[in-house]
CSV table of C-alpha atoms in Angstrom, one decimal:
chain,number,residue,atom,x,y,z
E,265,MET,CA,0.0,0.0,0.0
E,266,ASN,CA,1.1,3.6,-0.6
E,267,LYS,CA,1.1,6.2,2.2
E,268,ARG,CA,-2.4,7.4,1.4
E,269,GLN,CA,-3.8,3.9,1.5
E,270,TRP,CA,-2.1,3.3,4.7
E,271,LEU,CA,-3.4,6.5,6.2
E,272,GLU,CA,-6.9,5.6,5.1
E,273,THR,CA,-6.5,2.2,6.8
E,274,LEU,CA,-5.1,3.7,10.0
E,275,VAL,CA,-7.6,6.5,10.6
E,276,GLY,CA,-10.4,3.9,10.0
E,277,PHE,CA,-9.5,2.4,13.4
E,278,ASP,CA,-11.1,4.5,16.3
E,279,THR,CA,-8.0,4.5,18.5
E,280,THR,CA,-9.2,7.2,20.8
E,281,SER,CA,-7.2,6.7,24.0
E,282,ARG,CA,-10.2,5.3,25.9
E,283,ASN,CA,-10.4,2.5,23.3
E,284,SER,CA,-8.2,-0.5,22.5
E,285,ASN,CA,-5.6,-0.1,19.7
E,286,LEU,CA,-5.3,-3.9,19.1
E,287,GLU,CA,-7.0,-4.0,15.8
E,288,LEU,CA,-4.7,-1.3,14.4
E,289,ILE,CA,-1.7,-3.1,15.9
E,290,ALA,CA,-2.8,-6.3,14.3
E,291,ALA,CA,-3.0,-4.7,10.9
E,292,LEU,CA,0.6,-3.4,11.3
E,293,ARG,CA,1.7,-6.8,12.5
E,294,ASP,CA,0.2,-8.7,9.7
E,295,ASN,CA,1.7,-6.5,7.0
E,296,LEU,CA,5.2,-6.7,8.6
E,297,GLU,CA,5.0,-10.5,9.0
E,298,GLN,CA,4.0,-10.8,5.3
E,299,GLN,CA,7.3,-9.0,4.6
E,300,GLY,CA,9.3,-11.4,6.8
E,301,ILE,CA,9.6,-9.0,9.8
E,302,LYS,CA,8.6,-10.4,13.2
E,303,PRO,CA,7.6,-7.6,15.6
E,304,TRP,CA,7.3,-7.9,19.3
E,305,PHE,CA,4.8,-6.3,21.7
E,306,ALA,CA,4.6,-4.7,25.1
E,307,HIS,CA,1.0,-4.7,26.4
E,308,ASN,CA,-0.8,-2.8,29.1
E,309,LYS,CA,-1.7,-4.8,32.2
E,310,GLU,CA,-5.2,-5.5,30.9
E,311,LYS,CA,-3.8,-6.8,27.6
E,312,THR,CA,-6.3,-4.4,25.8
E,313,LYS,CA,-3.6,-2.2,24.3
E,314,ALA,CA,-0.1,-2.8,22.8
E,315,ASN,CA,3.1,-1.1,21.8
E,316,LEU,CA,4.7,-2.6,18.6
E,317,PHE,CA,8.4,-2.7,18.0
E,318,ALA,CA,9.9,-4.1,14.8
E,319,THR,CA,13.4,-4.3,13.5
E,320,LEU,CA,14.4,-4.3,9.9
E,321,PRO,CA,17.9,-5.8,10.1
E,322,ALA,CA,20.9,-4.6,8.2
E,323,THR,CA,20.9,-6.0,4.7
E,324,ALA,CA,24.4,-5.5,3.3
E,325,GLY,CA,28.1,-5.9,4.0
E,326,ALA,CA,29.7,-7.6,7.0
E,327,ASN,CA,26.8,-6.3,9.1
E,328,ALA,CA,24.1,-8.1,7.1
E,329,GLY,CA,21.4,-9.4,9.5
E,330,ALA,CA,22.6,-7.1,12.3
E,331,THR,CA,19.8,-5.8,14.6
E,332,GLN,CA,21.8,-3.5,16.9
E,333,GLY,CA,22.4,0.2,16.3
E,334,GLY,CA,20.6,2.1,13.6
E,335,ILE,CA,17.6,4.5,13.9
E,336,VAL,CA,14.2,4.2,15.4
E,337,LEU,CA,11.1,5.8,13.8
E,338,SER,CA,8.7,6.4,16.6
E,339,GLY,CA,5.0,7.3,16.5
E,340,HIS,CA,1.9,6.9,18.7
E,341,THR,CA,-1.2,5.1,17.5
E,342,ASP,CA,-3.8,6.7,19.8
E,343,VAL,CA,-5.8,9.9,19.1
E,344,VAL,CA,-7.8,12.4,21.1
E,345,PRO,CA,-11.6,12.3,21.3
E,346,VAL,CA,-13.9,13.9,18.8
E,347,ASP,CA,-16.7,14.3,21.5
E,348,GLY,CA,-18.4,17.7,21.2
E,349,GLN,CA,-16.5,18.7,18.1
E,350,LYS,CA,-18.3,19.7,15.0
E,351,TRP,CA,-16.8,17.9,12.0
E,352,ASP,CA,-17.8,18.4,8.4
E,353,THR,CA,-17.1,14.8,7.6
E,354,ASP,CA,-16.8,11.5,9.4
E,355,PRO,CA,-13.7,11.9,11.5
E,356,PHE,CA,-12.8,8.2,11.1
E,357,LYS,CA,-13.0,8.2,7.3
E,358,LEU,CA,-10.3,9.8,5.2
E,359,VAL,CA,-11.5,12.6,3.0
E,360,GLU,CA,-9.4,14.4,0.5
E,361,LYS,CA,-10.1,18.1,-0.3
E,362,ASP,CA,-8.0,20.8,-1.8
E,363,GLY,CA,-4.7,19.0,-1.4
E,364,ALA,CA,-5.4,17.9,2.2
E,365,LEU,CA,-6.5,14.7,3.9
E,366,TYR,CA,-9.0,15.1,6.7
E,367,ALA,CA,-9.6,12.7,9.5
E,368,ARG,CA,-8.9,12.3,13.2
E,369,GLY,CA,-5.2,11.4,13.6
E,370,SER,CA,-4.3,12.3,10.0
E,371,CYS,CA,-2.0,15.0,11.4
E,372,ASP,CA,-1.4,13.7,14.9
E,373,MET,CA,0.2,11.3,14.1
E,374,LYS,CA,-1.0,8.5,11.8
E,375,GLY,CA,0.4,10.3,8.8
E,376,PHE,CA,3.9,9.6,9.9
E,377,ILE,CA,3.2,6.0,10.7
E,378,ALA,CA,1.5,5.6,7.3
E,379,THR,CA,4.5,7.0,5.5
E,380,ALA,CA,6.9,4.8,7.4
E,381,MET,CA,4.8,1.7,6.7
E,382,ALA,CA,4.5,2.5,3.1
E,383,LEU,CA,8.2,2.8,2.8
E,384,THR,CA,9.0,-0.5,4.6
E,385,PRO,CA,9.4,-2.5,1.3
E,386,GLU,CA,11.9,0.1,0.1
E,387,PHE,CA,13.7,0.0,3.4
E,388,LEU,CA,14.0,-3.8,3.2
E,389,ALA,CA,15.4,-3.6,-0.3
E,390,MET,CA,18.0,-1.0,0.5
E,391,PRO,CA,21.6,-2.3,1.0
E,392,ARG,CA,21.7,-0.9,4.5
E,393,THR,CA,24.6,-1.6,6.8
E,394,LYS,CA,22.6,-0.7,9.9
E,395,PRO,CA,19.1,-1.7,10.9
E,396,LEU,CA,16.0,0.5,11.0
E,397,HIS,CA,13.4,0.1,13.8
E,398,LEU,CA,9.7,0.9,14.1
E,399,ALA,CA,8.3,1.8,17.5
E,400,PHE,CA,4.6,2.4,17.7
E,401,SER,CA,3.0,3.1,21.1
E,402,TYR,CA,-0.4,3.5,22.8
E,403,ASP,CA,-1.8,6.2,25.2
E,404,GLU,CA,0.6,9.0,24.3
E,405,GLU,CA,-2.3,11.4,24.3
E,406,ILE,CA,-3.1,10.9,28.0
E,407,GLY,CA,0.3,11.4,29.4
E,408,CYS,CA,2.7,9.1,27.5
E,409,ILE,CA,1.5,6.2,29.5
E,410,GLY,CA,2.1,3.4,27.0
E,411,ALA,CA,5.7,4.0,25.7
E,412,PRO,CA,7.5,3.3,29.1
E,413,ALA,CA,6.4,-0.4,28.8
E,414,MET,CA,8.1,-0.6,25.4
E,415,LEU,CA,11.2,1.2,26.5
E,416,GLU,CA,11.5,-1.0,29.5
E,417,GLU,CA,11.5,-4.0,27.2
E,418,ILE,CA,14.1,-2.4,24.9
E,419,VAL,CA,16.4,-2.0,27.9
E,420,LYS,CA,15.6,-5.6,29.1
E,421,ARG,CA,16.4,-7.0,25.6
E,422,GLY,CA,19.7,-5.1,25.4
E,423,ILE,CA,18.7,-3.4,22.2
E,424,LYS,CA,21.2,-0.6,21.3
E,425,VAL,CA,20.1,2.2,19.0
E,426,ASP,CA,22.1,5.1,17.6
E,427,GLY,CA,19.2,7.6,17.5
E,428,CYS,CA,15.5,8.1,17.2
E,429,VAL,CA,13.1,10.3,15.2
E,430,VAL,CA,9.8,11.0,16.8
E,431,GLY,CA,7.4,11.9,14.0
E,432,GLU,CA,5.1,14.3,15.8
E,433,PRO,CA,3.7,17.1,13.6
E,434,THR,CA,6.4,19.8,13.2
E,435,SER,CA,5.7,20.8,9.5
E,436,MET,CA,8.7,18.7,8.7
E,437,ASN,CA,10.9,21.2,10.6
E,438,VAL,CA,13.5,20.1,13.2
E,439,VAL,CA,12.4,20.4,16.9
E,440,VAL,CA,15.3,20.1,19.3
E,441,ALA,CA,13.6,20.6,22.6
E,442,HIS,CA,10.2,20.4,24.2
E,443,LYS,CA,8.8,20.8,27.7
E,444,GLY,CA,8.1,18.1,30.1
E,445,ILE,CA,4.5,17.3,31.1
E,446,ASN,CA,3.3,16.0,34.4
E,447,VAL,CA,-0.3,15.4,35.3
E,448,PHE,CA,-1.5,15.1,38.9
E,449,ALA,CA,-4.8,13.9,40.4
E,450,CYS,CA,-5.7,15.5,43.7
E,451,LYS,CA,-8.4,14.4,46.1
E,452,VAL,CA,-9.4,16.8,48.9
E,453,HIS,CA,-11.3,14.9,51.7
E,454,GLY,CA,-13.4,17.0,54.1
E,455,LYS,CA,-16.5,16.3,56.1
E,456,SER,CA,-20.1,16.4,54.9
E,457,ALA,CA,-22.9,18.2,56.8
E,458,HIS,CA,-26.2,19.9,56.1
E,459,SER,CA,-25.4,23.3,54.5
E,460,SER,CA,-27.3,25.1,57.3
E,461,LEU,CA,-24.9,23.6,59.8
E,462,THR,CA,-21.6,24.7,58.2
E,463,PRO,CA,-19.5,24.6,61.5
E,464,GLN,CA,-20.2,20.8,61.6
E,465,GLY,CA,-18.6,20.2,58.2
E,466,CYS,CA,-15.4,20.8,56.3
E,467,ASN,CA,-16.0,22.0,52.8
E,468,ALA,CA,-13.8,20.0,50.4
E,469,ILE,CA,-14.6,22.2,47.4
E,470,GLU,CA,-13.7,25.4,49.2
E,471,TYR,CA,-10.3,24.0,50.3
E,472,ALA,CA,-9.7,22.6,46.8
E,473,ALA,CA,-10.4,26.1,45.5
E,474,ARG,CA,-7.7,27.5,47.8
E,475,MET,CA,-5.3,25.0,46.5
E,476,ILE,CA,-6.2,25.7,42.9
E,477,CYS,CA,-5.6,29.4,43.5
E,478,ALA,CA,-2.2,28.6,45.0
E,479,ILE,CA,-1.3,26.6,41.9
E,480,ARG,CA,-2.3,29.6,39.8
E,481,ASP,CA,-0.1,31.9,42.0
E,482,PHE,CA,2.9,29.6,41.4
E,483,ALA,CA,2.1,29.7,37.7
E,484,ASP,CA,2.0,33.5,37.7
E,485,ALA,CA,5.3,33.6,39.5
E,486,TYR,CA,7.0,31.5,36.8
E,487,LYS,CA,5.4,33.8,34.2
E,488,ALA,CA,6.7,36.9,35.9
E,489,ASN,CA,10.1,35.8,37.1
E,490,GLY,CA,11.2,32.9,35.0
E,491,PRO,CA,13.4,31.0,34.4
E,492,TYR,CA,12.9,31.7,30.7
E,493,ASP,CA,14.0,30.1,27.4
E,494,GLN,CA,13.2,32.5,24.6
E,495,PHE,CA,13.4,29.7,22.0
E,496,PHE,CA,10.1,28.3,23.3
E,497,ASP,CA,6.8,29.6,22.0
E,498,VAL,CA,5.8,29.8,25.7
E,499,PRO,CA,9.2,30.6,27.2
E,500,PHE,CA,8.4,29.8,30.9
E,501,THR,CA,7.1,26.8,32.9
E,502,THR,CA,3.3,26.7,33.0
E,503,MET,CA,0.9,25.2,35.6
E,504,THR,CA,-2.9,24.8,35.1
E,505,THR,CA,-5.9,23.2,36.7
E,506,ASN,CA,-8.0,21.5,33.9
E,507,GLN,CA,-10.7,19.4,35.5
E,508,ILE,CA,-12.7,19.5,38.7
E,509,ARG,CA,-15.5,17.5,40.3
E,510,GLY,CA,-17.2,17.7,43.7
E,511,GLY,CA,-20.4,17.9,45.7
E,512,ILE,CA,-23.6,15.9,45.7
E,513,ALA,CA,-26.4,18.5,46.3
E,514,VAL,CA,-26.9,22.2,46.6
E,515,ASN,CA,-27.7,21.9,50.3
E,516,THR,CA,-24.9,19.5,51.4
E,517,ILE,CA,-21.4,20.5,52.4
E,518,PRO,CA,-19.1,18.4,50.1
E,519,GLU,CA,-16.8,15.9,51.7
E,520,LEU,CA,-14.9,15.2,48.5
E,521,CYS,CA,-13.5,17.3,45.7
E,522,GLU,CA,-11.3,15.9,43.0
E,523,PHE,CA,-9.3,17.9,40.4
E,524,THR,CA,-6.4,17.4,38.0
E,525,TYR,CA,-3.6,19.8,37.4
E,526,GLU,CA,-0.6,19.8,35.2
E,527,PHE,CA,2.7,21.6,34.7
E,528,ARG,CA,4.8,21.8,31.6
E,529,ASN,CA,8.4,22.4,32.7
E,530,LEU,CA,11.3,23.8,30.8
E,531,PRO,CA,14.2,21.4,30.3
E,532,GLY,CA,16.5,21.6,33.3
E,533,MET,CA,13.7,22.1,35.8
E,534,THR,CA,13.0,19.1,37.9
E,535,VAL,CA,9.5,17.7,38.6
E,536,ALA,CA,10.4,17.3,42.3
E,537,ASP,CA,11.3,21.0,42.7
E,538,ILE,CA,8.2,22.3,41.1
E,539,GLN,CA,5.9,19.9,42.9
E,540,ALA,CA,7.6,20.7,46.2
E,541,GLN,CA,6.1,24.1,46.3
E,542,ILE,CA,2.6,22.6,46.2
E,543,ASP,CA,3.5,20.0,48.8
E,544,VAL,CA,4.8,22.6,51.2
E,545,TYR,CA,1.7,24.7,50.8
E,546,VAL,CA,-0.6,21.7,51.5
E,547,ARG,CA,1.5,20.6,54.4
E,548,ASP,CA,2.1,23.9,56.1
E,549,VAL,CA,-0.9,26.0,55.2
E,550,LEU,CA,-3.9,24.2,53.8
E,551,LEU,CA,-4.1,21.0,55.7
E,552,PRO,CA,-3.5,22.5,59.2
E,553,LYS,CA,-6.4,24.9,58.5
E,554,MET,CA,-8.6,22.0,57.4
E,555,LYS,CA,-7.8,20.0,60.5
E,556,THR,CA,-9.1,22.8,62.7
E,557,GLU,CA,-12.5,21.9,61.3
E,558,PHE,CA,-12.1,18.2,60.9
E,559,ALA,CA,-9.2,16.2,62.4
E,560,ASP,CA,-9.3,13.5,59.8
E,561,ALA,CA,-9.2,15.8,56.8
E,562,ARG,CA,-6.6,14.8,54.2
E,563,ILE,CA,-5.3,15.6,50.8
E,564,GLU,CA,-4.1,12.9,48.4
E,565,ILE,CA,-1.9,13.8,45.4
E,566,ASP,CA,-1.0,11.3,42.7
E,567,ASN,CA,1.4,12.0,39.8
E,568,PHE,CA,-0.4,9.5,37.4
E,569,ALA,CA,1.1,10.6,34.1
E,570,GLY,CA,4.0,12.4,32.6
E,571,SER,CA,6.9,12.6,30.2
E,572,PRO,CA,10.2,14.2,30.7
E,573,ALA,CA,11.4,17.3,28.7
E,574,LEU,CA,13.6,16.9,25.7
E,575,GLU,CA,16.8,18.8,25.2
E,576,ALA,CA,18.6,17.4,22.1
E,577,VAL,CA,22.4,17.7,21.8
E,578,GLU,CA,23.3,19.6,18.7
E,579,GLN,CA,26.4,17.6,18.3
E,580,ALA,CA,24.6,14.2,18.4
E,581,ALA,CA,24.8,12.2,15.2
E,582,ILE,CA,21.0,12.0,14.9
E,583,THR,CA,20.6,15.8,15.2
E,584,GLU,CA,23.3,16.5,12.6
E,585,LEU,CA,21.8,13.8,10.3
E,586,VAL,CA,18.2,15.1,10.5
E,587,ARG,CA,19.4,18.7,10.0
E,588,ALA,CA,21.4,17.7,7.0
E,589,LEU,CA,18.5,15.7,5.4
E,590,THR,CA,16.0,18.5,6.0
E,591,GLY,CA,18.3,21.4,5.4
E,592,ASP,CA,16.8,23.0,8.6
E,593,ARG,CA,19.3,24.8,10.8
E,594,GLU,CA,16.9,26.8,13.0
E,595,THR,CA,16.6,26.3,16.7
E,596,ARG,CA,13.0,25.3,17.5
E,597,LYS,CA,11.6,24.4,20.9
E,598,VAL,CA,8.0,23.7,21.6
E,599,ALA,CA,5.6,23.8,24.6
E,600,TYR,CA,3.8,20.5,23.7
E,601,GLY,CA,5.2,17.2,24.9
E,602,THR,CA,6.1,14.1,23.0
E,603,GLU,CA,7.7,10.7,23.8
E,604,ALA,CA,11.1,11.9,22.7
E,605,GLY,CA,12.1,12.7,26.3
E,606,LEU,CA,11.4,9.1,27.3
E,607,PHE,CA,13.7,7.8,24.5
E,608,GLN,CA,16.4,10.3,25.6
E,609,GLN,CA,16.0,9.2,29.2
E,610,ILE,CA,17.1,5.6,28.4
E,611,GLY,CA,20.2,6.9,26.5
E,612,ILE,CA,18.8,7.1,22.9
E,613,PRO,CA,19.6,10.5,21.3
E,614,THR,CA,16.3,11.8,19.9
E,615,ILE,CA,14.9,14.5,17.6
E,616,VAL,CA,11.3,15.4,16.7
E,617,CYS,CA,10.4,15.9,13.0
E,618,GLY,CA,7.1,14.9,11.3
E,619,PRO,CA,4.5,15.9,8.8
E,620,GLY,CA,1.6,18.3,9.5
E,621,SER,CA,1.2,21.3,11.7
E,622,ILE,CA,0.5,21.1,15.4
E,623,ASP,CA,-2.0,23.9,14.9
E,624,ASN,CA,-4.2,21.4,13.1
E,625,ALA,CA,-4.0,18.7,15.8
E,626,HIS,CA,-6.8,17.9,18.2
E,627,LYS,CA,-9.2,20.1,16.4
E,628,PRO,CA,-12.4,19.4,14.4
E,629,ASN,CA,-11.6,18.8,10.7
E,630,GLU,CA,-8.0,17.8,11.5
E,631,PHE,CA,-5.9,17.5,8.4
E,632,VAL,CA,-2.5,16.9,6.9
E,633,THR,CA,-1.6,18.2,3.5
E,634,LEU,CA,-0.4,15.9,0.7
E,635,ALA,CA,2.6,18.1,0.3
E,636,GLN,CA,3.6,17.5,3.9
E,637,LEU,CA,3.3,13.7,3.5
E,638,ASP,CA,5.4,13.9,0.4
E,639,ARG,CA,8.1,15.8,2.3
E,640,CYS,CA,7.9,13.2,5.0
E,641,GLU,CA,8.3,10.4,2.4
E,642,GLN,CA,11.3,12.1,0.8
E,643,PHE,CA,12.9,12.6,4.3
E,644,LEU,CA,12.4,9.1,5.4
E,645,ARG,CA,13.7,7.7,2.2
E,646,LYS,CA,16.9,9.8,2.5
E,647,LEU,CA,17.2,8.7,6.1
E,648,GLY,CA,17.0,5.0,5.1
E,649,LYS,CA,19.6,5.6,2.4
E,650,SER,CA,21.9,7.2,5.0
E,651,LEU,CA,22.1,3.8,6.7
E,652,GLU,CA,23.6,2.3,3.5
E,653,THR,CA,26.9,3.8,4.4
E,654,ALA,CA,26.5,4.3,8.1
């Protein structure tokens, strides 16, 4: 299949993160096995989702058959929901219009996976002296939850890789850094009472609100005082509260309030140092106040998802290679997160470069242009050929 046919196939699977991706993974597996490639998988605990990793061994010279070294092409198979969005077409059916392909995931990021799969027969026919690897993950969109299981298996299997290209949408420009993302779930436990008897209760929503305001104060401080990195589109660390739930009735003091917050940190800033500010506020200010009203009041915080920041090394071979193949020498750093930081964390030099604009991701009528997919195809073909003399 060509890249358009592959993309049509891939977007036809509704791999919204709440769903299984196993049908899509099976389609990739079957195609690879037909070409003599035996992928392996790293599943979630429930066995309802899977990462796929496949190695196209070296094909030439003394290294023929080698599976160590080479380059990884990485992409995630899940997509964000379409709930509440107004689409002009079926989001899970590829539609071509005015030089663009519309569907959920066409840009973020099944276009990259489709292009890599379409080129696999060419890759296999190239006289490569180093292998090429495919790494396709699940649950990237809800905090990069899936990839760690695959990376753990890579380490366990002793697989050594020279570099990695994560094909998130960058308009085929080179991105050398992105922020880290960390998502926290907070549960504030108070005491219920009839709302006419407020001294007998401890209002979980009101104390959660104080904590949320404190998080906003910390965020405002980062905006006002830095640290800054002007290469980023948002040049400071951000913190936001994005979901909240609490209360059971208008006349009942709530005993529980739950909310989630996230921060997106600049490279070089540690998760522990940022979260420590919130922990100190809870321990020294908020919880003592709550306990004057209810001795058993408590606040639970769980860091349930996250991915480290990426800061690529300009002198790394993968950075120099991707810059040479694209002709892009600009320094670009982005506020959104990817799985690139996870690859870097296990010692694999990584860069981000893929088709489509991030401005089109996650929106209704998401699309990728045919021109972008063509540029991706040309880039990946050159990357494969670079392994002929690596």
